Amino acid sequence: MELDAGTFLLQLAAGGLLFCWVTTRRREVGIGYGWLLRGVYGVLALGGAVVLLGDEHVLAATLALTTVAATALALGVSIARRGAGVRGQAELRAERKARVGAMVGRGDEAVEVEPVAGEFPPALDLIAPVAGFAGLLAAAEFAGGPYALAAVRLVVGAAFLGVVSDAMLLGHWYLVQPGLRRDAVKELVVCTAALWPFEIAVFVIPTGMVQVFSGTVDDGYDGLLAWVWLVCAVTTLGLLVMTWFALKERAYSAVMAATGLLYLAILTAFGMDLIPRAVLSP
């Protein structure tokens, strides 16, 4: 399977934008988080489009540009409707106010949160990743190897790399929004762990990393890269487990510790995807 910058950038953009929607759909995380992710992944998708167009992969490049346009649309609508705020944040504030009221003997004071008019529609964030994943399916035509295998590797890799990157970025967002519940980052950690076995499986299917271990495929280093890939896989899972237990601690510093662990998980997770693509490149 060929390793090229265009498909890699599109992978990261498509997966990151998908899990941007997963996090922001509940309308609890501040609108700035959505702006950050749309901006970052929009630029990555644009870079992928430029590379793909330069390599004359017109369909994949067109879909990558569609991803950019859809991301820009979602970002523009979010900015235009920023005055509406985020309903989930208002609910969290009301919930905390009710708890404080109960502690001081005013627990009978109910706090109602009215629906927010003109709030950003979360479904708008789904257009960009759909276009991005369609672009990856188009890119599978020239990625090398059987089309179905190349397509599933690109799609699973996009989701895996996107979710672990978003988890790290969300961990940093707790510095901006310290009152945010940990459910949001826990969800991304669970999603990363759920995708982990699929990321392993798609690169074990022949021709895959098993053939590198056996020597059928020469990695140029007497099989060393196969062992590095295995270490990356085991370490990634271990870091995710440690992150989960860190997030169960009550201290606020536990979120920062979890973010640090996710920093390391990104490095090993990228190794899980990029090493096989480099070794198995035709």
XYZ file of N, CA and C in Angstrom:
846
model
N 0.855 -1.192 0.000
C 0.000 0.000 0.000
C 0.887 1.236 0.000
N 0.634 2.134 -0.933
C 1.483 3.304 -1.103
C 1.266 4.310 0.029
N 2.380 4.878 0.498
C 2.328 5.940 1.500
C 2.599 7.273 0.800
N 1.594 8.117 0.734
C 1.777 9.419 0.096
C 1.123 10.500 0.952
N 1.632 11.717 0.798
C 1.192 12.824 1.645
C -0.267 13.186 1.421
N -0.738 13.101 0.173
C -2.105 13.510 -0.138
C -3.146 12.700 0.600
N -3.025 11.364 0.520
C -4.017 10.517 1.190
C -3.869 10.600 2.704
N -2.640 10.757 3.197
C -2.454 10.850 4.636
C -3.113 12.109 5.196
N -2.916 13.236 4.534
C -3.532 14.487 4.995
C -5.052 14.401 4.933
N -5.564 13.790 3.877
C -7.017 13.642 3.765
C -7.546 12.686 4.830
N -6.788 11.630 5.114
C -7.171 10.717 6.196
C -7.329 11.455 7.515
N -6.308 12.200 7.871
C -6.309 12.893 9.157
C -7.437 13.908 9.230
N -7.687 14.604 8.108
C -8.759 15.600 8.084
C -10.131 14.949 8.208
N -10.356 13.896 7.441
C -11.669 13.228 7.460
C -11.975 12.639 8.833
N -11.008 11.928 9.411
C -11.223 11.339 10.727
C -11.378 12.373 11.813
N -10.548 13.422 11.762
C -10.640 14.475 12.766
C -11.962 15.205 12.720
N -12.455 15.472 11.511
C -13.738 16.170 11.372
C -14.908 15.289 11.816
N -14.799 13.984 11.576
C -15.866 13.079 12.022
C -15.997 13.119 13.540
N -14.873 13.029 14.239
C -14.946 12.996 15.697
C -15.085 14.387 16.301
N -14.874 15.420 15.490
C -15.288 16.761 15.905
C -16.804 16.772 16.088
N -17.515 16.176 15.133
C -18.982 16.090 15.254
C -19.379 15.235 16.455
N -18.680 14.129 16.673
C -19.006 13.253 17.798
C -18.972 14.033 19.111
N -17.979 14.902 19.259
C -17.836 15.669 20.502
C -18.798 16.843 20.582
N -18.952 17.578 19.482
C -19.724 18.826 19.531
C -21.225 18.612 19.386
N -21.648 17.409 19.030
C -23.082 17.197 18.769
C -23.927 17.386 20.022
N -23.340 17.196 21.213
C -24.104 17.345 22.458
C -24.191 18.802 22.902
N -23.433 19.672 22.240
C -23.472 21.110 22.523
C -23.079 21.430 23.962
N -22.067 20.716 24.449
C -21.530 20.994 25.791
C -20.178 21.689 25.724
N -19.393 21.317 24.722
C -18.059 21.910 24.583
C -18.195 23.298 23.972
N -17.381 24.234 24.427
C -17.438 25.609 23.933
C -17.269 25.691 22.426
N -17.867 26.708 21.818
C -17.850 26.827 20.363
C -16.434 27.026 19.823
N -15.532 27.528 20.643
C -14.153 27.714 20.201
C -13.466 26.408 19.862
N -13.852 25.327 20.526
C -13.268 24.019 20.230
C -13.612 23.596 18.802
N -14.846 23.796 18.424
C -15.249 23.483 17.055
C -14.509 24.343 16.046
N -14.319 25.620 16.384
C -13.568 26.508 15.485
C -12.136 25.997 15.306
N -11.533 25.585 16.408
C -10.158 25.096 16.361
C -10.043 23.886 15.439
N -10.913 22.894 15.645
C -10.812 21.670 14.865
C -11.156 21.891 13.395
N -12.178 22.689 13.138
C -12.527 22.948 11.736
C -11.393 23.677 11.028
N -10.770 24.617 11.724
C -9.661 25.350 11.122
C -8.468 24.457 10.829
N -8.079 23.646 11.808
C -6.918 22.763 11.646
C -7.152 21.745 10.541
N -8.282 21.050 10.618
C -8.518 19.978 9.648
C -8.892 20.517 8.272
N -9.465 21.706 8.220
C -9.727 22.322 6.931
C -8.435 22.604 6.187
N -7.428 23.091 6.919
C -6.121 23.359 6.313
C -5.458 22.046 5.864
N -5.568 21.000 6.689
C -4.992 19.712 6.314
C -5.662 19.147 5.062
N -6.989 19.280 4.983
C -7.703 18.799 3.798
C -7.280 19.580 2.559
N -7.058 20.877 2.732
C -6.600 21.695 1.605
C -5.215 21.243 1.148
N -4.339 20.963 2.103
C -3.022 20.445 1.746
C -3.114 19.129 0.997
N -4.008 18.242 1.471
C -4.203 16.977 0.776
C -4.717 17.178 -0.631
N -5.628 18.128 -0.811
C -6.182 18.405 -2.138
C -5.099 18.890 -3.092
N -4.223 19.757 -2.596
C -3.144 20.287 -3.436
C -2.212 19.164 -3.891
N -1.845 18.284 -2.953
C -0.948 17.181 -3.298
C -1.626 16.220 -4.276
N -2.866 15.881 -4.007
C -3.584 14.957 -4.886
C -3.762 15.540 -6.280
N -4.039 16.838 -6.345
C -4.188 17.483 -7.646
C -2.863 17.508 -8.392
N -1.782 17.734 -7.651
C -0.464 17.714 -8.268
C -0.101 16.357 -8.824
N -0.621 15.301 -8.188
C -0.385 13.935 -8.673
C -1.423 13.497 -9.699
N -2.277 14.432 -10.102
C -3.304 14.210 -11.132
C -4.363 13.193 -10.721
N -4.647 13.145 -9.428
C -5.751 12.317 -8.935
C -6.960 13.241 -8.788
N -7.617 13.488 -9.886
C -8.612 14.553 -9.967
C -9.820 14.290 -9.070
N -10.365 13.076 -9.106
C -11.572 12.791 -8.321
C -11.302 12.924 -6.825
N -10.216 12.319 -6.370
C -9.873 12.410 -4.947
C -9.611 13.857 -4.549
N -8.937 14.613 -5.419
C -8.649 16.014 -5.128
C -9.932 16.838 -5.069
N -10.873 16.547 -5.979
C -12.144 17.270 -5.986
C -12.922 17.034 -4.692
N -12.928 15.785 -4.232
C -13.630 15.461 -2.991
C -12.920 16.067 -1.781
N -11.599 16.156 -1.853
C -10.861 16.822 -0.775
C -11.212 18.307 -0.731
N -11.332 18.934 -1.904
C -11.738 20.340 -1.953
C -13.175 20.514 -1.464
N -14.022 19.526 -1.735
C -15.388 19.562 -1.207
C -15.366 19.508 0.318
N -14.450 18.716 0.856
C -14.273 18.651 2.309
C -13.891 20.020 2.864
N -12.978 20.689 2.173
C -12.556 22.029 2.594
C -13.735 22.998 2.578
N -14.504 22.957 1.486
C -15.643 23.871 1.348
C -16.687 23.616 2.431
N -16.976 22.335 2.702
C -17.968 21.996 3.728
C -17.484 22.405 5.117
N -16.185 22.254 5.358
C -15.619 22.679 6.638
C -15.722 24.187 6.803
N -15.420 24.904 5.721
C -15.516 26.371 5.762
C -16.958 26.814 5.983
N -17.906 26.103 5.373
C -19.319 26.427 5.563
C -19.725 26.253 7.019
N -19.360 25.116 7.613
C -19.696 24.862 9.015
C -19.047 25.893 9.926
N -17.795 26.237 9.638
C -17.097 27.234 10.448
C -17.772 28.598 10.321
N -18.139 28.963 9.108
C -18.795 30.251 8.898
C -20.129 30.348 9.608
N -20.922 29.279 9.546
C -22.226 29.276 10.219
C -22.036 29.352 11.733
N -21.051 28.622 12.252
C -20.797 28.643 13.691
C -20.392 30.039 14.161
N -19.549 30.697 13.381
C -19.125 32.051 13.739
C -20.312 33.017 13.671
N -21.116 32.868 12.616
C -22.272 33.762 12.447
C -23.278 33.597 13.586
N -23.380 32.392 14.131
C -24.364 32.118 15.189
C -23.727 32.047 16.577
N -22.540 32.604 16.712
C -21.833 32.504 17.989
C -22.596 33.142 19.135
N -23.436 34.116 18.822
C -24.190 34.789 19.868
C -25.185 33.884 20.568
N -25.597 32.806 19.899
C -26.556 31.877 20.502
C -25.916 31.015 21.581
N -24.566 30.925 21.557
C -23.900 30.109 22.555
C -24.138 28.631 22.336
N -24.003 27.874 23.406
C -24.160 26.418 23.355
C -25.143 26.004 24.436
N -26.235 25.366 24.037
C -27.283 24.986 24.988
C -26.741 24.076 26.087
N -25.896 23.124 25.704
C -25.373 22.184 26.693
C -24.591 22.879 27.791
N -23.839 23.931 27.442
C -23.106 24.684 28.455
C -24.061 25.350 29.439
N -25.158 25.911 28.924
C -26.138 26.548 29.798
C -26.759 25.530 30.747
N -26.992 24.331 30.239
C -27.568 23.284 31.088
C -26.602 22.882 32.196
N -25.303 22.813 31.837
C -24.307 22.470 32.848
C -24.231 23.541 33.932
N -24.285 24.807 33.513
C -24.253 25.888 34.497
C -25.478 25.830 35.406
N -26.635 25.531 34.813
C -27.857 25.429 35.614
C -27.776 24.258 36.586
N -27.179 23.169 36.118
C -27.035 21.992 36.979
C -26.131 22.296 38.166
N -25.013 22.995 37.894
C -24.108 23.352 38.990
C -24.772 24.330 39.951
N -25.544 25.271 39.407
C -26.230 26.242 40.255
C -27.236 25.539 41.168
N -27.916 24.525 40.616
C -28.878 23.774 41.425
C -28.170 23.012 42.541
N -26.990 22.448 42.225
C -26.247 21.712 43.249
C -25.790 22.653 44.360
N -25.285 23.826 43.962
C -24.855 24.805 44.964
C -26.044 25.243 45.807
N -27.184 25.432 45.158
C -28.385 25.821 45.899
C -28.777 24.775 46.919
N -28.632 23.510 46.531
C -28.966 22.431 47.459
C -28.022 22.426 48.657
N -26.761 22.757 48.402
C -25.774 22.750 49.480
C -26.054 23.855 50.497
N -26.633 24.968 50.054
C -26.897 26.081 50.974
C -28.362 26.141 51.388
N -29.082 25.057 51.107
C -30.454 24.986 51.578
C -31.475 25.584 50.647
N -31.133 25.764 49.360
C -32.098 26.305 48.407
C -32.322 25.307 47.268
N -32.361 24.032 47.624
C -32.495 22.994 46.609
C -33.824 22.984 45.914
N -34.786 23.743 46.429
C -36.098 23.738 45.806
C -36.190 24.733 44.650
N -35.094 25.443 44.395
C -35.109 26.430 43.325
C -34.739 25.766 42.003
N -35.709 25.486 41.189
C -35.459 24.847 39.896
C -34.945 25.882 38.907
N -34.033 25.469 38.060
C -33.469 26.357 37.056
C -33.835 25.810 35.685
N -34.605 26.570 34.941
C -35.030 26.154 33.609
C -34.100 26.738 32.552
N -33.799 25.934 31.541
C -32.982 26.397 30.427
C -33.840 26.364 29.173
N -34.098 27.531 28.643
C -34.927 27.620 27.448
C -34.143 27.198 26.211
N -34.802 26.629 25.199
C -34.122 26.287 23.958
C -33.450 27.518 23.358
N -32.283 27.311 22.775
C -31.507 28.411 22.221
C -31.895 28.637 20.772
N -32.341 29.836 20.457
C -32.733 30.157 19.087
C -31.498 30.438 18.247
N -31.471 29.880 17.046
C -30.376 30.152 16.122
C -29.080 29.458 16.463
N -29.125 28.426 17.291
C -27.902 27.708 17.647
C -27.383 26.926 16.454
N -26.074 26.701 16.425
C -25.438 25.962 15.334
C -26.016 24.549 15.236
N -26.437 24.114 14.025
C -26.964 22.751 13.865
C -25.835 21.741 13.758
N -25.680 20.815 14.696
C -24.552 19.875 14.691
C -24.456 19.043 13.419
N -25.583 18.727 12.787
C -25.555 17.888 11.586
C -24.741 18.522 10.464
N -24.563 19.828 10.516
C -23.792 20.509 9.474
C -22.330 20.056 9.484
N -21.860 19.586 10.630
C -20.481 19.108 10.731
C -20.275 17.742 10.093
N -21.330 17.085 9.673
C -21.195 15.757 9.072
C -20.889 15.808 7.571
N -21.177 16.929 6.934
C -20.980 17.017 5.486
C -19.512 16.861 5.119
N -18.646 17.553 5.831
C -17.212 17.524 5.511
C -16.608 16.124 5.656
N -16.801 15.414 6.778
C -16.205 14.081 6.862
C -16.782 13.091 5.850
N -18.058 13.234 5.507
C -18.629 12.353 4.483
C -17.894 12.558 3.158
N -17.658 13.822 2.798
C -16.906 14.110 1.578
C -15.475 13.607 1.688
N -14.879 13.750 2.872
C -13.512 13.285 3.074
C -13.380 11.782 2.930
N -14.305 11.047 3.519
C -14.243 9.588 3.411
C -14.533 9.134 1.978
N -15.386 9.860 1.271
C -15.612 9.560 -0.146
C -14.326 9.767 -0.935
N -13.580 10.816 -0.580
C -12.297 11.045 -1.220
C -11.315 9.919 -0.964
N -11.340 9.351 0.231
C -10.467 8.220 0.541
C -10.842 6.987 -0.265
N -12.134 6.788 -0.482
C -12.566 5.667 -1.326
C -12.083 5.859 -2.755
N -12.070 7.098 -3.206
C -11.532 7.379 -4.542
C -10.021 7.162 -4.564
N -9.353 7.533 -3.471
C -7.899 7.377 -3.394
C -7.482 5.921 -3.335
N -8.362 5.044 -2.889
C -8.036 3.618 -2.812
C -7.743 3.022 -4.180
N -8.200 3.684 -5.242
C -7.955 3.193 -6.602
C -6.470 3.203 -6.939
N -5.731 4.137 -6.362
C -4.309 4.239 -6.694
C -3.410 4.011 -5.473
N -3.988 3.557 -4.360
C -3.214 3.373 -3.133
C -2.334 2.137 -3.171
N -2.608 1.217 -4.091
C -1.825 -0.007 -4.194
C -2.532 -1.189 -3.568
N -2.366 -2.366 -4.192
C -3.001 -3.573 -3.695
C -4.452 -3.663 -4.107
N -5.159 -4.696 -3.657
C -6.583 -4.845 -3.987
C -7.378 -3.632 -3.510
N -8.347 -3.224 -4.310
C -9.096 -2.003 -3.993
C -9.783 -2.099 -2.634
N -10.483 -3.196 -2.363
C -11.246 -3.319 -1.117
C -10.331 -3.224 0.096
N -9.167 -3.874 0.022
C -8.233 -3.839 1.145
C -7.661 -2.442 1.340
N -7.298 -1.788 0.237
C -6.770 -0.423 0.335
C -7.816 0.527 0.905
N -9.078 0.363 0.477
C -10.148 1.241 0.937
C -10.380 1.086 2.438
N -10.439 -0.157 2.912
C -10.713 -0.364 4.336
C -9.536 0.110 5.181
N -8.315 -0.026 4.665
C -7.160 0.476 5.401
C -7.186 1.996 5.511
N -7.543 2.662 4.441
C -7.612 4.123 4.473
C -8.727 4.615 5.396
N -9.876 3.969 5.337
C -11.029 4.402 6.138
C -10.788 4.153 7.624
N -10.344 2.943 7.957
C -10.088 2.632 9.366
C -8.957 3.507 9.905
N -7.909 3.684 9.106
C -6.798 4.539 9.529
C -7.236 5.971 9.769
N -8.113 6.472 8.900
C -8.615 7.840 9.068
C -9.355 7.991 10.386
N -10.245 7.050 10.675
C -11.009 7.119 11.923
C -10.086 7.001 13.138
N -9.118 6.092 13.068
C -8.223 5.846 14.199
C -7.337 7.052 14.477
N -6.712 7.585 13.438
C -5.830 8.733 13.616
C -6.618 9.978 14.004
N -7.809 10.128 13.442
C -8.635 11.288 13.751
C -9.097 11.305 15.196
N -9.529 10.166 15.709
C -10.078 10.151 17.065
C -8.991 10.344 18.109
N -7.816 9.754 17.904
C -6.756 9.929 18.907
C -6.231 11.363 18.889
N -6.204 11.988 17.718
C -5.785 13.390 17.635
C -6.800 14.298 18.318
N -8.081 14.050 18.090
C -9.127 14.852 18.716
C -9.129 14.687 20.229
N -8.849 13.476 20.687
C -8.824 13.239 22.137
C -7.749 14.093 22.797
N -6.568 14.168 22.169
C -5.493 14.994 22.722
C -5.868 16.476 22.703
N -6.448 16.934 21.586
C -6.841 18.340 21.486
C -7.936 18.686 22.500
N -8.866 17.757 22.701
C -9.929 17.999 23.668
C -9.377 18.048 25.086
N -8.371 17.219 25.353
C -7.748 17.264 26.672
C -7.190 18.644 26.980
N -6.609 19.297 25.976
C -6.119 20.657 26.171
C -7.264 21.646 26.380
N -8.416 21.348 25.794
C -9.523 22.289 25.896
C -10.029 22.433 27.334
N -9.739 21.464 28.181
C -10.157 21.568 29.582
C -9.433 22.703 30.296
N -8.302 23.168 29.733
C -7.654 24.351 30.288
C -8.488 25.602 30.038
N -9.188 25.598 28.902
C -10.047 26.724 28.538
C -11.409 26.618 29.224
N -11.893 25.394 29.345
C -13.230 25.146 29.894
C -13.134 24.121 31.026
N -12.576 24.492 32.169
C -12.315 23.524 33.245
C -13.565 22.889 33.831
N -14.719 23.496 33.669
C -15.941 22.921 34.225
C -16.572 21.855 33.353
N -15.985 21.601 32.204
C -16.541 20.619 31.279
C -16.483 19.217 31.883
N -17.582 18.487 31.750
C -17.595 17.118 32.250
C -16.602 16.256 31.478
N -16.096 15.222 32.125
C -15.097 14.370 31.491
C -15.703 13.372 30.517
N -17.017 13.325 30.454
C -17.666 12.378 29.550
C -17.191 12.562 28.111
N -16.931 13.810 27.707
C -16.555 14.086 26.320
C -15.229 13.429 25.965
N -14.208 13.621 26.794
C -12.910 13.031 26.479
C -12.917 11.526 26.717
N -13.680 11.067 27.696
C -13.798 9.620 27.915
C -14.393 8.932 26.694
N -15.364 9.583 26.064
C -15.991 9.015 24.869
C -14.958 8.808 23.761
N -14.072 9.785 23.578
C -13.059 9.656 22.535
C -12.034 8.582 22.872
N -11.698 8.448 24.146
C -10.771 7.392 24.558
C -11.381 6.023 24.291
N -12.664 5.871 24.600
C -13.357 4.593 24.343
C -13.412 4.313 22.843
N -13.702 5.337 22.056
C -13.753 5.155 20.600
C -12.389 4.754 20.049
N -11.328 5.348 20.571
C -9.978 4.983 20.126
C -9.681 3.527 20.447
N -10.017 3.121 21.679
C -9.790 1.732 22.075
C -10.626 0.772 21.231
N -11.844 1.183 20.877
C -12.712 0.324 20.068
C -12.171 0.166 18.650
N -11.511 1.205 18.138
C -10.959 1.147 16.786
C -9.607 0.449 16.744
N -8.939 0.349 17.882
C -7.597 -0.240 17.943
C -7.520 -1.628 17.309
N -8.394 -2.582 17.662
C -8.278 -3.911 17.041
C -8.517 -3.899 15.534
N -9.345 -2.990 15.056
C -9.579 -2.896 13.613
C -8.334 -2.356 12.901
N -7.646 -1.415 13.543
C -6.402 -0.888 12.976
C -5.350 -1.995 12.887
N -5.327 -2.875 13.869
C -4.426 -4.034 13.823
C -4.847 -4.977 12.706
N -6.131 -5.282 12.667
C -6.635 -6.305 11.737
C -6.394 -5.942 10.283
N -6.614 -4.674 9.913
C -6.507 -4.318 8.494
C -5.077 -4.433 7.984
N -4.092 -4.358 8.880
C -2.705 -4.488 8.435
C -2.134 -5.884 8.681
N -2.965 -6.778 9.175
C -2.578 -8.181 9.300
C -3.054 -8.970 8.083
N -4.154 -8.517 7.481
C -4.680 -9.183 6.287
C -3.599 -9.202 5.211
N -3.335 -10.368 4.595
C -2.284 -10.455 3.565
C -2.604 -9.588 2.353
N -1.630 -8.991 1.738
C -0.253 -8.941 2.205
C -0.140 -7.861 3.281
N 0.382 -8.298 4.451
C 0.408 -7.382 5.577
C 1.634 -7.595 6.444
N 1.518 -7.201 7.698
C 2.664 -7.224 8.596
C 3.092 -8.638 8.972
N 2.204 -9.603 8.880
C 2.591 -10.991 9.138
C 3.680 -11.417 8.159
N 3.542 -10.989 6.912
C 4.539 -11.329 5.894
C 5.866 -10.610 6.144
N 5.817 -9.475 6.816
C 7.060 -8.786 7.182
C 7.758 -9.549 8.298
N 6.996 -10.055 9.264
C 7.571 -10.868 10.329
C 8.209 -12.145 9.766
N 7.545 -12.759 8.807
C 8.042 -14.021 8.255
C 9.197 -13.827 7.288
N 9.408 -12.597 6.830
C 10.480 -12.331 5.881
C 10.045 -12.369 4.431
N 8.792 -12.706 4.182
C 8.291 -12.715 2.807
C 8.361 -11.327 2.190
N 8.069 -10.308 3.012
C 8.215 -8.915 2.607
C 9.431 -8.350 3.321
N 10.354 -7.807 2.563
C 11.595 -7.276 3.123
C 11.400 -5.806 3.508
N 11.595 -5.506 4.784
C 11.461 -4.111 5.232
C 12.777 -3.355 5.135
N 13.838 -4.059 4.737
C 15.144 -3.424 4.608
C 15.946 -3.398 5.886
N 15.341 -3.875 6.989
C 16.016 -3.850 8.292
C 15.910 -5.205 8.997
N 15.861 -6.270 8.216
C 15.782 -7.628 8.777
C 14.586 -7.816 9.704
N 13.450 -7.220 9.363
C 12.224 -7.400 10.143
C 12.092 -6.483 11.343
N 13.047 -5.568 11.547
C 13.011 -4.690 12.716
C 11.764 -3.818 12.737
N 11.344 -3.306 11.560
C 10.185 -2.422 11.529
C 8.903 -3.148 11.927
N 8.847 -4.442 11.681
C 7.676 -5.208 12.116
C 7.588 -5.216 13.644
N 8.721 -5.357 14.298
C 8.727 -5.353 15.762
C 8.428 -3.956 16.310
N 8.916 -2.932 15.618
C 8.590 -1.554 16.026
C 7.089 -1.331 15.925
N 6.485 -1.829 14.851
C 5.024 -1.710 14.677
C 4.295 -2.416 15.813
N 4.746 -3.608 16.178
C 4.107 -4.356 17.264
C 4.240 -3.616 18.587
N 5.408 -3.048 18.846
C 5.607 -2.267 20.076
C 4.685 -1.053 20.088
N 4.540 -0.385 18.930
C 3.629 0.751 18.834
C 2.194 0.339 19.170
N 1.783 -0.824 18.657
C 0.419 -1.301 18.884
C 0.172 -1.584 20.367
N 1.093 -2.318 20.989
C 0.929 -2.675 22.402
C 0.996 -1.421 23.276
N 1.923 -0.522 22.960
C 2.083 0.703 23.748
C 0.858 1.599 23.639
N 0.288 1.684 22.441
C -0.912 2.509 22.265
C -2.041 2.023 23.159
N -2.260 0.732 23.167
C -3.321 0.183 24.011
C -3.029 0.438 25.486
N -1.780 0.256 25.884
C -1.412 0.499 27.269
C -1.628 1.951 27.671
N -1.289 2.873 26.781
C -1.482 4.295 27.066
C -2.960 4.649 27.171
N -3.791 4.015 26.364
C -5.226 4.273 26.437
C -5.801 3.779 27.761
N -5.340 2.627 28.208
C -5.791 2.099 29.503
C -5.361 3.039 30.629
N -4.125 3.485 30.581
C -3.637 4.425 31.601
C -4.408 5.743 31.566
N -4.745 6.204 30.363
C -5.528 7.438 30.234
C -6.901 7.274 30.876
N -7.525 6.126 30.633
C -8.854 5.871 31.197
C -8.813 5.916 32.730
N -7.806 5.281 33.323
C -7.722 5.273 34.779
C -7.357 6.656 35.318
N -6.565 7.405 34.557
C -6.243 8.770 34.983
C -7.506 9.621 35.034
N -8.384 9.455 34.057
C -9.609 10.250 34.002
C -10.602 9.874 35.104
N -10.398 8.746 35.745
C -11.282 8.353 36.841
C -10.903 9.028 38.153
N -9.695 9.604 38.195
C -9.286 10.334 39.398
C -10.060 11.646 39.488
N -10.365 12.074 40.691
C -11.215 13.248 40.882
C -10.460 14.558 40.693
N -9.170 14.569 40.949
C -8.403 15.811 40.857
C -8.405 16.341 39.425
N -8.458 17.674 39.304
C -8.449 18.290 37.975
C -7.151 17.993 37.236
N -6.053 17.859 37.974
C -4.757 17.578 37.356
C -4.761 16.243 36.612
N -5.718 15.370 36.949
C -5.802 14.076 36.270
C -6.101 14.251 34.786
N -6.871 15.284 34.440
C -7.173 15.539 33.025
C -5.907 15.924 32.285
N -5.057 16.726 32.921
C -3.801 17.114 32.286
C -2.862 15.921 32.163
N -2.878 15.045 33.153
C -2.075 13.826 33.063
C -2.562 12.952 31.911
N -3.891 12.852 31.772
C -4.462 12.078 30.670
C -4.075 12.676 29.321
N -4.053 13.995 29.243
C -3.665 14.660 28.000
C -2.219 14.350 27.644
N -1.352 14.343 28.648
C 0.042 13.976 28.410
C 0.179 12.558 27.889
N -0.601 11.653 28.443
C -0.584 10.273 27.960
C -1.086 10.181 26.525
N -2.077 11.002 26.201
C -2.601 11.002 24.832
C -1.589 11.568 23.841
N -0.728 12.483 24.303
C 0.377 12.957 23.468
C 1.210 11.763 23.002
N 1.568 10.915 23.953
C 2.372 9.742 23.629
C 1.589 8.765 22.765
N 0.287 8.633 23.046
C -0.541 7.709 22.278
C -0.627 8.119 20.811
N -0.601 9.428 20.553
C -0.618 9.891 19.167
C 0.623 9.386 18.429
N 1.784 9.483 19.059
C 3.023 9.048 18.413
C 2.974 7.563 18.073
N 2.529 6.759 19.026
C 2.496 5.315 18.779
C 1.360 4.930 17.834
N 0.232 5.643 17.910
C -0.887 5.356 17.012
C -0.520 5.679 15.568
N 0.184 6.788 15.363
C 0.631 7.123 14.005
C 1.609 6.068 13.500
N 2.435 5.538 14.412
C 3.342 4.458 14.018
C 2.587 3.224 13.569
N 1.463 2.937 14.215
C 0.651 1.783 13.829
C 0.146 1.886 12.398
N -0.097 3.109 11.936
C -0.646 3.294 10.591
C 0.430 3.562 9.545
N 1.423 4.360 9.891
C 2.398 4.796 8.895
C 3.483 3.750 8.632
N 3.898 3.012 9.657
C 4.938 2.006 9.442
C 4.488 0.944 8.441
N 3.297 0.341 8.601
C 2.877 -0.648 7.595
C 2.747 -0.061 6.198
N 2.237 1.153 6.093
C 2.073 1.750 4.781
C 3.436 2.003 4.121
N 4.440 2.332 4.918
C 5.780 2.538 4.366
C 6.418 1.212 3.963
N 6.277 0.209 4.825
C 6.897 -1.087 4.565
C 6.245 -1.808 3.389
N 4.904 -1.708 3.316
C 4.154 -2.428 2.281
C 4.002 -1.630 0.999
N 4.637 -0.455 0.943
C 4.530 0.382 -0.254
C 5.127 -0.355 -1.450
N 4.400 -0.395 -2.578
C 4.896 -1.129 -3.750
C 6.155 -0.481 -4.350
